[in-house]
Amino acid sequence: FTKPGTGSREGKAMVIDDHVHVHEWGYQPGDPEYEVDYVIGQMDDNGVDVAIIEDSLAYVGLSQEESNDHTKAAVDAFPDRLVGFANIKPPQGAAACIAEIDRCVGDWNFRGIKLHAMADSYSADDPDLVDPVVERCLHYGIRIWFHTGQQPFSTPMQVASLASRFPEAALIIGHLGHGMGFDAIWAASTHENVYLDLSLQGAGAIHRACEEVPAGQLIFGSDAPYGDMGRVKRAVETAKLSDAQKQAILGGTIARLCGLGGSA
């Protein structure tokens, strides 16, 4: 991974948004929010050096393979600013998921995967569907990001169950559990291998997480362009934390987990 040039701040800790979406070129022609240039502009406006991206189209009909092709195109366009996570859909079957992880990680150097159990209608801790995916991720040493917040498929408690089964796996609970924030906080507080992404949350929920969860298990994310990068970033910056703790949340921890380097 090459450290960013455009928009970077010499000598300062890298700011990394761990959850950004790009629907690359042509999904909705004329709508700038679906273009990679728009996302880069949002990063520049909000002091974000690097974004981890996934294409969302896997959840409105595309296969995991087609969706990840879009992510690869965006990363290729801005390799110093964007890092790919692969959308993986366990209902497509273990063989297809393993092959897609091999393609995205082994061939393209994506740094993690995303599982959206709610969209694909399976339990996030389903051993038959999810365990083979986790095992392949462990083979590569990559991280797993979970959309969470909807029963019965994608809850923080299910991620905690999986974390207990795979204590060597680093699992990221997305959106601070959505409306299940207390469950997400419990999951991270009781499992050292569980991390909380802060996207789509307001300052109150973020500050509560900062009080109850070690800063090293909290990760800045926005869910842009749907969520607001600046709002989440300001919530971290105004939390009652040390500068070192804020730097860990804003980029240091995810950089360490994904091998992205640590300064811009």
PDB file of C-alpha atoms in Angstrom:
ATOM      1  CA  PHE A   1       0.000   0.000   0.000  1.00  0.00           C
ATOM      2  CA  THR A   2       1.269   3.451  -0.952  1.00  0.00           C
ATOM      3  CA  LYS A   3       0.692   6.259   1.501  1.00  0.00           C
ATOM      4  CA  PRO A   4      -1.533   8.996   0.087  1.00  0.00           C
ATOM      5  CA  GLY A   5      -0.160  12.077  -1.547  1.00  0.00           C
ATOM      6  CA  THR A   6      -3.196  14.188  -2.442  1.00  0.00           C
ATOM      7  CA  GLY A   7      -4.856  15.580   0.672  1.00  0.00           C
ATOM      8  CA  SER A   8      -2.345  14.108   3.121  1.00  0.00           C
ATOM      9  CA  ARG A   9      -0.968  16.088   6.038  1.00  0.00           C
ATOM     10  CA  GLU A  10       2.790  15.749   6.318  1.00  0.00           C
ATOM     11  CA  GLY A  11       3.945  14.123   9.554  1.00  0.00           C
ATOM     12  CA  LYS A  12       0.461  13.577  11.007  1.00  0.00           C
ATOM     13  CA  ALA A  13      -1.374  10.357  11.701  1.00  0.00           C
ATOM     14  CA  MET A  14      -3.266   8.972   8.746  1.00  0.00           C
ATOM     15  CA  VAL A  15      -7.056   9.371   8.909  1.00  0.00           C
ATOM     16  CA  ILE A  16      -8.781   6.287   7.521  1.00  0.00           C
ATOM     17  CA  ASP A  17     -12.529   5.893   7.000  1.00  0.00           C
ATOM     18  CA  ASP A  18     -13.186   2.162   7.324  1.00  0.00           C
ATOM     19  CA  HIS A  19     -16.555   2.059   5.548  1.00  0.00           C
ATOM     20  CA  VAL A  20     -17.297   3.902   2.298  1.00  0.00           C
ATOM     21  CA  HIS A  21     -19.352   2.832  -0.716  1.00  0.00           C
ATOM     22  CA  VAL A  22     -18.650   3.345  -4.402  1.00  0.00           C
ATOM     23  CA  HIS A  23     -21.029   2.257  -7.156  1.00  0.00           C
ATOM     24  CA  GLU A  24     -18.612   2.599  -9.968  1.00  0.00           C
ATOM     25  CA  TRP A  25     -19.447   4.479 -13.194  1.00  0.00           C
ATOM     26  CA  GLY A  26     -22.843   3.981 -14.673  1.00  0.00           C
ATOM     27  CA  TYR A  27     -25.113   2.541 -11.976  1.00  0.00           C
ATOM     28  CA  GLN A  28     -27.094   5.768 -11.956  1.00  0.00           C
ATOM     29  CA  PRO A  29     -25.592   7.993 -14.656  1.00  0.00           C
ATOM     30  CA  GLY A  30     -25.680  11.663 -13.744  1.00  0.00           C
ATOM     31  CA  ASP A  31     -25.930  11.076  -9.994  1.00  0.00           C
ATOM     32  CA  PRO A  32     -22.551  12.203  -8.591  1.00  0.00           C
ATOM     33  CA  GLU A  33     -22.981  10.329  -5.313  1.00  0.00           C
ATOM     34  CA  TYR A  34     -22.517   7.089  -7.215  1.00  0.00           C
ATOM     35  CA  GLU A  35     -19.198   8.140  -8.730  1.00  0.00           C
ATOM     36  CA  VAL A  36     -15.759   7.550  -7.267  1.00  0.00           C
ATOM     37  CA  ASP A  37     -14.729  11.186  -7.874  1.00  0.00           C
ATOM     38  CA  TYR A  38     -17.510  12.319  -5.535  1.00  0.00           C
ATOM     39  CA  VAL A  39     -16.205  10.079  -2.760  1.00  0.00           C
ATOM     40  CA  ILE A  40     -12.662  11.379  -3.217  1.00  0.00           C
ATOM     41  CA  GLY A  41     -14.018  14.926  -2.975  1.00  0.00           C
ATOM     42  CA  GLN A  42     -15.786  14.070   0.273  1.00  0.00           C
ATOM     43  CA  MET A  43     -12.536  12.658   1.630  1.00  0.00           C
ATOM     44  CA  ASP A  44     -10.641  15.822   0.699  1.00  0.00           C
ATOM     45  CA  ASP A  45     -13.299  18.069   2.233  1.00  0.00           C
ATOM     46  CA  ASN A  46     -13.197  16.186   5.538  1.00  0.00           C
ATOM     47  CA  GLY A  47      -9.489  15.518   5.946  1.00  0.00           C
ATOM     48  CA  VAL A  48      -9.698  11.784   5.239  1.00  0.00           C
ATOM     49  CA  ASP A  49      -6.558  10.333   3.681  1.00  0.00           C
ATOM     50  CA  VAL A  50      -7.699   6.801   2.870  1.00  0.00           C
ATOM     51  CA  ALA A  51     -11.064   5.086   2.584  1.00  0.00           C
ATOM     52  CA  ILE A  52     -11.835   1.386   2.697  1.00  0.00           C
ATOM     53  CA  ILE A  53     -14.530   0.827   0.110  1.00  0.00           C
ATOM     54  CA  GLU A  54     -17.104  -1.736  -0.838  1.00  0.00           C
ATOM     55  CA  ASP A  55     -19.561  -1.574  -3.679  1.00  0.00           C
ATOM     56  CA  SER A  56     -23.137  -1.871  -2.352  1.00  0.00           C
ATOM     57  CA  LEU A  57     -24.675  -3.323  -5.484  1.00  0.00           C
ATOM     58  CA  ALA A  58     -24.310  -6.858  -4.151  1.00  0.00           C
ATOM     59  CA  TYR A  59     -27.303  -6.028  -1.985  1.00  0.00           C
ATOM     60  CA  VAL A  60     -29.594  -4.872  -4.773  1.00  0.00           C
ATOM     61  CA  GLY A  61     -29.142  -7.782  -7.124  1.00  0.00           C
ATOM     62  CA  LEU A  62     -25.538  -8.124  -8.287  1.00  0.00           C
ATOM     63  CA  SER A  63     -23.507 -11.219  -7.547  1.00  0.00           C
ATOM     64  CA  GLN A  64     -20.521 -10.884  -5.241  1.00  0.00           C
ATOM     65  CA  GLU A  65     -18.242 -11.227  -8.268  1.00  0.00           C
ATOM     66  CA  GLU A  66     -19.856  -8.385 -10.240  1.00  0.00           C
ATOM     67  CA  SER A  67     -19.972  -6.153  -7.190  1.00  0.00           C
ATOM     68  CA  ASN A  68     -16.311  -6.693  -6.372  1.00  0.00           C
ATOM     69  CA  ASP A  69     -15.374  -5.906  -9.961  1.00  0.00           C
ATOM     70  CA  HIS A  70     -16.797  -2.416  -9.351  1.00  0.00           C
ATOM     71  CA  THR A  71     -14.736  -2.042  -6.182  1.00  0.00           C
ATOM     72  CA  LYS A  72     -11.597  -3.111  -8.033  1.00  0.00           C
ATOM     73  CA  ALA A  73     -12.227  -0.492 -10.745  1.00  0.00           C
ATOM     74  CA  ALA A  74     -12.510   2.262  -8.129  1.00  0.00           C
ATOM     75  CA  VAL A  75      -9.362   1.144  -6.294  1.00  0.00           C
ATOM     76  CA  ASP A  76      -7.474   1.046  -9.590  1.00  0.00           C
ATOM     77  CA  ALA A  77      -8.551   4.624 -10.306  1.00  0.00           C
ATOM     78  CA  PHE A  78      -7.248   5.933  -6.948  1.00  0.00           C
ATOM     79  CA  PRO A  79      -4.798   3.356  -5.576  1.00  0.00           C
ATOM     80  CA  ASP A  80      -3.232   5.824  -3.127  1.00  0.00           C
ATOM     81  CA  ARG A  81      -6.596   6.789  -1.599  1.00  0.00           C
ATOM     82  CA  LEU A  82      -8.814   3.689  -1.718  1.00  0.00           C
ATOM     83  CA  VAL A  83      -8.482   0.192  -0.266  1.00  0.00           C
ATOM     84  CA  GLY A  84     -10.801  -2.647  -1.203  1.00  0.00           C
ATOM     85  CA  PHE A  85     -12.875  -4.919   1.015  1.00  0.00           C
ATOM     86  CA  ALA A  86     -14.707  -7.696  -0.826  1.00  0.00           C
ATOM     87  CA  ASN A  87     -18.418  -8.273  -0.559  1.00  0.00           C
ATOM     88  CA  ILE A  88     -18.898 -11.957   0.204  1.00  0.00           C
ATOM     89  CA  LYS A  89     -22.285 -13.683   0.054  1.00  0.00           C
ATOM     90  CA  PRO A  90     -22.221 -17.010   1.949  1.00  0.00           C
ATOM     91  CA  PRO A  91     -25.535 -18.205   0.440  1.00  0.00           C
ATOM     92  CA  GLN A  92     -23.675 -18.497  -2.894  1.00  0.00           C
ATOM     93  CA  GLY A  93     -21.911 -21.480  -1.305  1.00  0.00           C
ATOM     94  CA  ALA A  94     -18.572 -22.136   0.360  1.00  0.00           C
ATOM     95  CA  ALA A  95     -16.728 -22.954  -2.861  1.00  0.00           C
ATOM     96  CA  ALA A  96     -17.832 -19.719  -4.553  1.00  0.00           C
ATOM     97  CA  CYS A  97     -16.985 -17.643  -1.472  1.00  0.00           C
ATOM     98  CA  ILE A  98     -13.538 -19.177  -1.086  1.00  0.00           C
ATOM     99  CA  ALA A  99     -12.815 -18.653  -4.772  1.00  0.00           C
ATOM    100  CA  GLU A 100     -13.919 -15.010  -4.528  1.00  0.00           C
ATOM    101  CA  ILE A 101     -11.796 -14.368  -1.440  1.00  0.00           C
ATOM    102  CA  ASP A 102      -8.850 -15.910  -3.277  1.00  0.00           C
ATOM    103  CA  ARG A 103      -9.471 -13.618  -6.243  1.00  0.00           C
ATOM    104  CA  CYS A 104     -10.007 -10.415  -4.267  1.00  0.00           C
ATOM    105  CA  VAL A 105      -7.355 -10.965  -1.608  1.00  0.00           C
ATOM    106  CA  GLY A 106      -4.875 -13.299  -3.224  1.00  0.00           C
ATOM    107  CA  ASP A 107      -4.909 -11.662  -6.659  1.00  0.00           C
ATOM    108  CA  TRP A 108      -5.972  -8.066  -5.944  1.00  0.00           C
ATOM    109  CA  ASN A 109      -4.664  -7.497  -2.408  1.00  0.00           C
ATOM    110  CA  PHE A 110      -7.991  -6.469  -0.892  1.00  0.00           C
ATOM    111  CA  ARG A 111      -7.522  -6.131   2.866  1.00  0.00           C
ATOM    112  CA  GLY A 112     -10.754  -7.602   4.209  1.00  0.00           C
ATOM    113  CA  ILE A 113     -14.305  -8.671   3.483  1.00  0.00           C
ATOM    114  CA  LYS A 114     -17.802  -7.479   4.325  1.00  0.00           C
ATOM    115  CA  LEU A 115     -20.712  -9.723   5.279  1.00  0.00           C
ATOM    116  CA  HIS A 116     -24.268  -8.351   5.082  1.00  0.00           C
ATOM    117  CA  ALA A 117     -26.314 -11.114   6.690  1.00  0.00           C
ATOM    118  CA  MET A 118     -29.506  -9.063   6.772  1.00  0.00           C
ATOM    119  CA  ALA A 119     -29.487  -8.396   3.032  1.00  0.00           C
ATOM    120  CA  ASP A 120     -28.662 -12.027   2.256  1.00  0.00           C
ATOM    121  CA  SER A 121     -30.987 -13.555   4.890  1.00  0.00           C
ATOM    122  CA  TYR A 122     -28.708 -15.760   6.968  1.00  0.00           C
ATOM    123  CA  SER A 123     -27.537 -15.618  10.573  1.00  0.00           C
ATOM    124  CA  ALA A 124     -24.196 -13.905  11.000  1.00  0.00           C
ATOM    125  CA  ASP A 125     -22.961 -16.814  13.146  1.00  0.00           C
ATOM    126  CA  ASP A 126     -24.385 -19.634  11.003  1.00  0.00           C
ATOM    127  CA  PRO A 127     -21.649 -22.296  11.258  1.00  0.00           C
ATOM    128  CA  ASP A 128     -22.398 -23.958   7.930  1.00  0.00           C
ATOM    129  CA  LEU A 129     -22.390 -20.727   5.919  1.00  0.00           C
ATOM    130  CA  VAL A 130     -20.005 -18.470   7.819  1.00  0.00           C
ATOM    131  CA  ASP A 131     -17.322 -20.743   9.297  1.00  0.00           C
ATOM    132  CA  PRO A 132     -15.741 -21.630   5.913  1.00  0.00           C
ATOM    133  CA  VAL A 133     -15.548 -17.902   5.120  1.00  0.00           C
ATOM    134  CA  VAL A 134     -13.918 -17.088   8.452  1.00  0.00           C
ATOM    135  CA  GLU A 135     -11.432 -19.908   8.008  1.00  0.00           C
ATOM    136  CA  ARG A 136     -10.418 -18.606   4.569  1.00  0.00           C
ATOM    137  CA  CYS A 137     -10.021 -15.095   5.978  1.00  0.00           C
ATOM    138  CA  LEU A 138      -7.775 -16.489   8.715  1.00  0.00           C
ATOM    139  CA  HIS A 139      -5.683 -18.136   6.013  1.00  0.00           C
ATOM    140  CA  TYR A 140      -4.967 -14.668   4.582  1.00  0.00           C
ATOM    141  CA  GLY A 141      -4.941 -12.804   7.891  1.00  0.00           C
ATOM    142  CA  ILE A 142      -7.684 -10.407   6.779  1.00  0.00           C
ATOM    143  CA  ARG A 143     -10.485  -8.718   8.698  1.00  0.00           C
ATOM    144  CA  ILE A 144     -14.226  -9.298   8.561  1.00  0.00           C
ATOM    145  CA  TRP A 145     -16.673  -6.365   8.666  1.00  0.00           C
ATOM    146  CA  PHE A 146     -20.290  -7.165   9.595  1.00  0.00           C
ATOM    147  CA  HIS A 147     -23.315  -5.051   8.846  1.00  0.00           C
ATOM    148  CA  THR A 148     -25.304  -5.259  12.080  1.00  0.00           C
ATOM    149  CA  GLY A 149     -28.526  -3.974  13.551  1.00  0.00           C
ATOM    150  CA  GLN A 150     -31.384  -6.088  12.249  1.00  0.00           C
ATOM    151  CA  GLN A 151     -32.921  -9.142  13.857  1.00  0.00           C
ATOM    152  CA  PRO A 152     -32.893 -12.046  13.325  1.00  0.00           C
ATOM    153  CA  PHE A 153     -29.947 -12.103  10.918  1.00  0.00           C
ATOM    154  CA  SER A 154     -27.308  -9.538  11.836  1.00  0.00           C
ATOM    155  CA  THR A 155     -26.954  -8.700  15.504  1.00  0.00           C
ATOM    156  CA  PRO A 156     -23.932  -7.832  17.657  1.00  0.00           C
ATOM    157  CA  MET A 157     -24.673 -10.882  19.789  1.00  0.00           C
ATOM    158  CA  GLN A 158     -24.265 -13.132  16.760  1.00  0.00           C
ATOM    159  CA  VAL A 159     -20.900 -11.535  15.998  1.00  0.00           C
ATOM    160  CA  ALA A 160     -19.917 -12.042  19.649  1.00  0.00           C
ATOM    161  CA  SER A 161     -20.852 -15.717  19.338  1.00  0.00           C
ATOM    162  CA  LEU A 162     -18.654 -16.022  16.265  1.00  0.00           C
ATOM    163  CA  ALA A 163     -15.843 -14.184  18.088  1.00  0.00           C
ATOM    164  CA  SER A 164     -15.964 -16.770  20.848  1.00  0.00           C
ATOM    165  CA  ARG A 165     -15.758 -19.558  18.282  1.00  0.00           C
ATOM    166  CA  PHE A 166     -12.856 -17.894  16.437  1.00  0.00           C
ATOM    167  CA  PRO A 167     -10.853 -15.914  19.035  1.00  0.00           C
ATOM    168  CA  GLU A 168      -8.002 -15.457  16.551  1.00  0.00           C
ATOM    169  CA  ALA A 169     -10.259 -13.650  14.029  1.00  0.00           C
ATOM    170  CA  ALA A 170     -10.616  -9.850  14.060  1.00  0.00           C
ATOM    171  CA  LEU A 171     -14.325  -9.053  13.629  1.00  0.00           C
ATOM    172  CA  ILE A 172     -15.730  -5.555  13.105  1.00  0.00           C
ATOM    173  CA  ILE A 173     -19.305  -4.795  14.194  1.00  0.00           C
ATOM    174  CA  GLY A 174     -20.595  -2.245  11.721  1.00  0.00           C
ATOM    175  CA  HIS A 175     -22.559   0.903  12.591  1.00  0.00           C
ATOM    176  CA  LEU A 176     -21.976   0.395  16.336  1.00  0.00           C
ATOM    177  CA  GLY A 177     -24.809  -2.122  16.149  1.00  0.00           C
ATOM    178  CA  HIS A 178     -27.250   0.436  14.659  1.00  0.00           C
ATOM    179  CA  GLY A 179     -30.049   0.467  17.258  1.00  0.00           C
ATOM    180  CA  MET A 180     -28.313  -2.285  19.214  1.00  0.00           C
ATOM    181  CA  GLY A 181     -25.528  -0.102  20.561  1.00  0.00           C
ATOM    182  CA  PHE A 182     -25.567  -1.522  24.070  1.00  0.00           C
ATOM    183  CA  ASP A 183     -25.212  -5.037  22.671  1.00  0.00           C
ATOM    184  CA  ALA A 184     -22.326  -3.883  20.486  1.00  0.00           C
ATOM    185  CA  ILE A 185     -20.583  -2.276  23.454  1.00  0.00           C
ATOM    186  CA  TRP A 186     -21.015  -5.472  25.470  1.00  0.00           C
ATOM    187  CA  ALA A 187     -19.638  -7.575  22.598  1.00  0.00           C
ATOM    188  CA  ALA A 188     -16.480  -5.469  22.349  1.00  0.00           C
ATOM    189  CA  SER A 189     -16.061  -5.158  26.096  1.00  0.00           C
ATOM    190  CA  THR A 190     -16.095  -8.926  26.533  1.00  0.00           C
ATOM    191  CA  HIS A 191     -14.211  -9.977  23.370  1.00  0.00           C
ATOM    192  CA  GLU A 192     -10.788  -8.519  22.604  1.00  0.00           C
ATOM    193  CA  ASN A 193     -11.102  -9.596  18.974  1.00  0.00           C
ATOM    194  CA  VAL A 194     -14.279  -7.546  18.394  1.00  0.00           C
ATOM    195  CA  TYR A 195     -14.013  -3.984  17.074  1.00  0.00           C
ATOM    196  CA  LEU A 196     -16.746  -1.358  16.705  1.00  0.00           C
ATOM    197  CA  ASP A 197     -17.160   0.717  13.566  1.00  0.00           C
ATOM    198  CA  LEU A 198     -18.790   4.058  14.460  1.00  0.00           C
ATOM    199  CA  SER A 199     -20.546   4.841  11.177  1.00  0.00           C
ATOM    200  CA  LEU A 200     -24.101   6.196  11.038  1.00  0.00           C
ATOM    201  CA  GLN A 201     -24.027   7.153  14.725  1.00  0.00           C
ATOM    202  CA  GLY A 202     -24.354  10.519  16.445  1.00  0.00           C
ATOM    203  CA  ALA A 203     -22.007  12.048  18.982  1.00  0.00           C
ATOM    204  CA  GLY A 204     -23.970  10.764  21.980  1.00  0.00           C
ATOM    205  CA  ALA A 205     -23.668   7.116  21.022  1.00  0.00           C
ATOM    206  CA  ILE A 206     -20.040   7.543  19.941  1.00  0.00           C
ATOM    207  CA  HIS A 207     -19.070   9.256  23.191  1.00  0.00           C
ATOM    208  CA  ARG A 208     -20.786   6.485  25.171  1.00  0.00           C
ATOM    209  CA  ALA A 209     -18.751   3.886  23.287  1.00  0.00           C
ATOM    210  CA  CYS A 210     -15.584   5.897  23.947  1.00  0.00           C
ATOM    211  CA  GLU A 211     -16.346   5.774  27.675  1.00  0.00           C
ATOM    212  CA  GLU A 212     -16.994   2.036  27.840  1.00  0.00           C
ATOM    213  CA  VAL A 213     -14.798   0.397  25.190  1.00  0.00           C
ATOM    214  CA  PRO A 214     -11.000   0.644  24.882  1.00  0.00           C
ATOM    215  CA  ALA A 215     -10.072   3.150  22.205  1.00  0.00           C
ATOM    216  CA  GLY A 216      -8.040   0.442  20.479  1.00  0.00           C
ATOM    217  CA  GLN A 217     -11.275  -1.387  19.659  1.00  0.00           C
ATOM    218  CA  LEU A 218     -13.091   1.604  18.133  1.00  0.00           C
ATOM    219  CA  ILE A 219     -12.801   2.480  14.441  1.00  0.00           C
ATOM    220  CA  PHE A 220     -13.816   5.629  12.562  1.00  0.00           C
ATOM    221  CA  GLY A 221     -16.208   4.962   9.685  1.00  0.00           C
ATOM    222  CA  SER A 222     -18.905   6.981   7.944  1.00  0.00           C
ATOM    223  CA  ASP A 223     -20.859   4.778   5.504  1.00  0.00           C
ATOM    224  CA  ALA A 224     -20.392   7.633   3.006  1.00  0.00           C
ATOM    225  CA  PRO A 225     -21.907   8.781   0.749  1.00  0.00           C
ATOM    226  CA  TYR A 226     -24.994   7.834   2.782  1.00  0.00           C
ATOM    227  CA  GLY A 227     -23.401   8.866   6.091  1.00  0.00           C
ATOM    228  CA  ASP A 228     -21.491  12.052   6.907  1.00  0.00           C
ATOM    229  CA  MET A 229     -17.711  11.703   7.237  1.00  0.00           C
ATOM    230  CA  GLY A 230     -17.332  15.046   8.975  1.00  0.00           C
ATOM    231  CA  ARG A 231     -19.982  14.405  11.616  1.00  0.00           C
ATOM    232  CA  VAL A 232     -18.480  11.105  12.784  1.00  0.00           C
ATOM    233  CA  LYS A 233     -14.953  12.521  12.668  1.00  0.00           C
ATOM    234  CA  ARG A 234     -15.980  15.526  14.799  1.00  0.00           C
ATOM    235  CA  ALA A 235     -17.652  13.213  17.328  1.00  0.00           C
ATOM    236  CA  VAL A 236     -14.361  11.365  17.788  1.00  0.00           C
ATOM    237  CA  GLU A 237     -12.381  14.600  17.968  1.00  0.00           C
ATOM    238  CA  THR A 238     -14.654  15.972  20.723  1.00  0.00           C
ATOM    239  CA  ALA A 239     -14.656  12.793  22.844  1.00  0.00           C
ATOM    240  CA  LYS A 240     -12.935  12.889  26.251  1.00  0.00           C
ATOM    241  CA  LEU A 241      -9.908  10.968  25.069  1.00  0.00           C
ATOM    242  CA  SER A 242      -6.194  11.579  24.739  1.00  0.00           C
ATOM    243  CA  ASP A 243      -4.758  12.602  21.390  1.00  0.00           C
ATOM    244  CA  ALA A 244      -3.187   9.155  21.071  1.00  0.00           C
ATOM    245  CA  GLN A 245      -6.543   7.471  21.655  1.00  0.00           C
ATOM    246  CA  LYS A 246      -8.238   9.686  19.075  1.00  0.00           C
ATOM    247  CA  GLN A 247      -5.510   8.910  16.546  1.00  0.00           C
ATOM    248  CA  ALA A 248      -6.038   5.193  17.131  1.00  0.00           C
ATOM    249  CA  ILE A 249      -9.762   5.523  16.425  1.00  0.00           C
ATOM    250  CA  LEU A 250      -9.329   7.807  13.425  1.00  0.00           C
ATOM    251  CA  GLY A 251      -6.906   5.527  11.639  1.00  0.00           C
ATOM    252  CA  GLY A 252      -4.268   3.845  13.737  1.00  0.00           C
ATOM    253  CA  THR A 253      -6.210   0.738  14.670  1.00  0.00           C
ATOM    254  CA  ILE A 254      -7.613  -0.041  11.233  1.00  0.00           C
ATOM    255  CA  ALA A 255      -4.190   0.689   9.704  1.00  0.00           C
ATOM    256  CA  ARG A 256      -2.655  -1.874  12.045  1.00  0.00           C
ATOM    257  CA  LEU A 257      -5.380  -4.442  11.404  1.00  0.00           C
ATOM    258  CA  CYS A 258      -5.140  -4.095   7.639  1.00  0.00           C
ATOM    259  CA  GLY A 259      -1.417  -3.406   7.246  1.00  0.00           C
ATOM    260  CA  LEU A 260      -1.864   0.075   5.819  1.00  0.00           C
ATOM    261  CA  GLY A 261       0.978   1.937   7.482  1.00  0.00           C
ATOM    262  CA  GLY A 262       0.427   4.583  10.110  1.00  0.00           C
ATOM    263  CA  SER A 263       1.144   8.145   8.983  1.00  0.00           C
ATOM    264  CA  ALA A 264       0.397  10.439   6.082  1.00  0.00           C
TER     265      ALA A 264
END
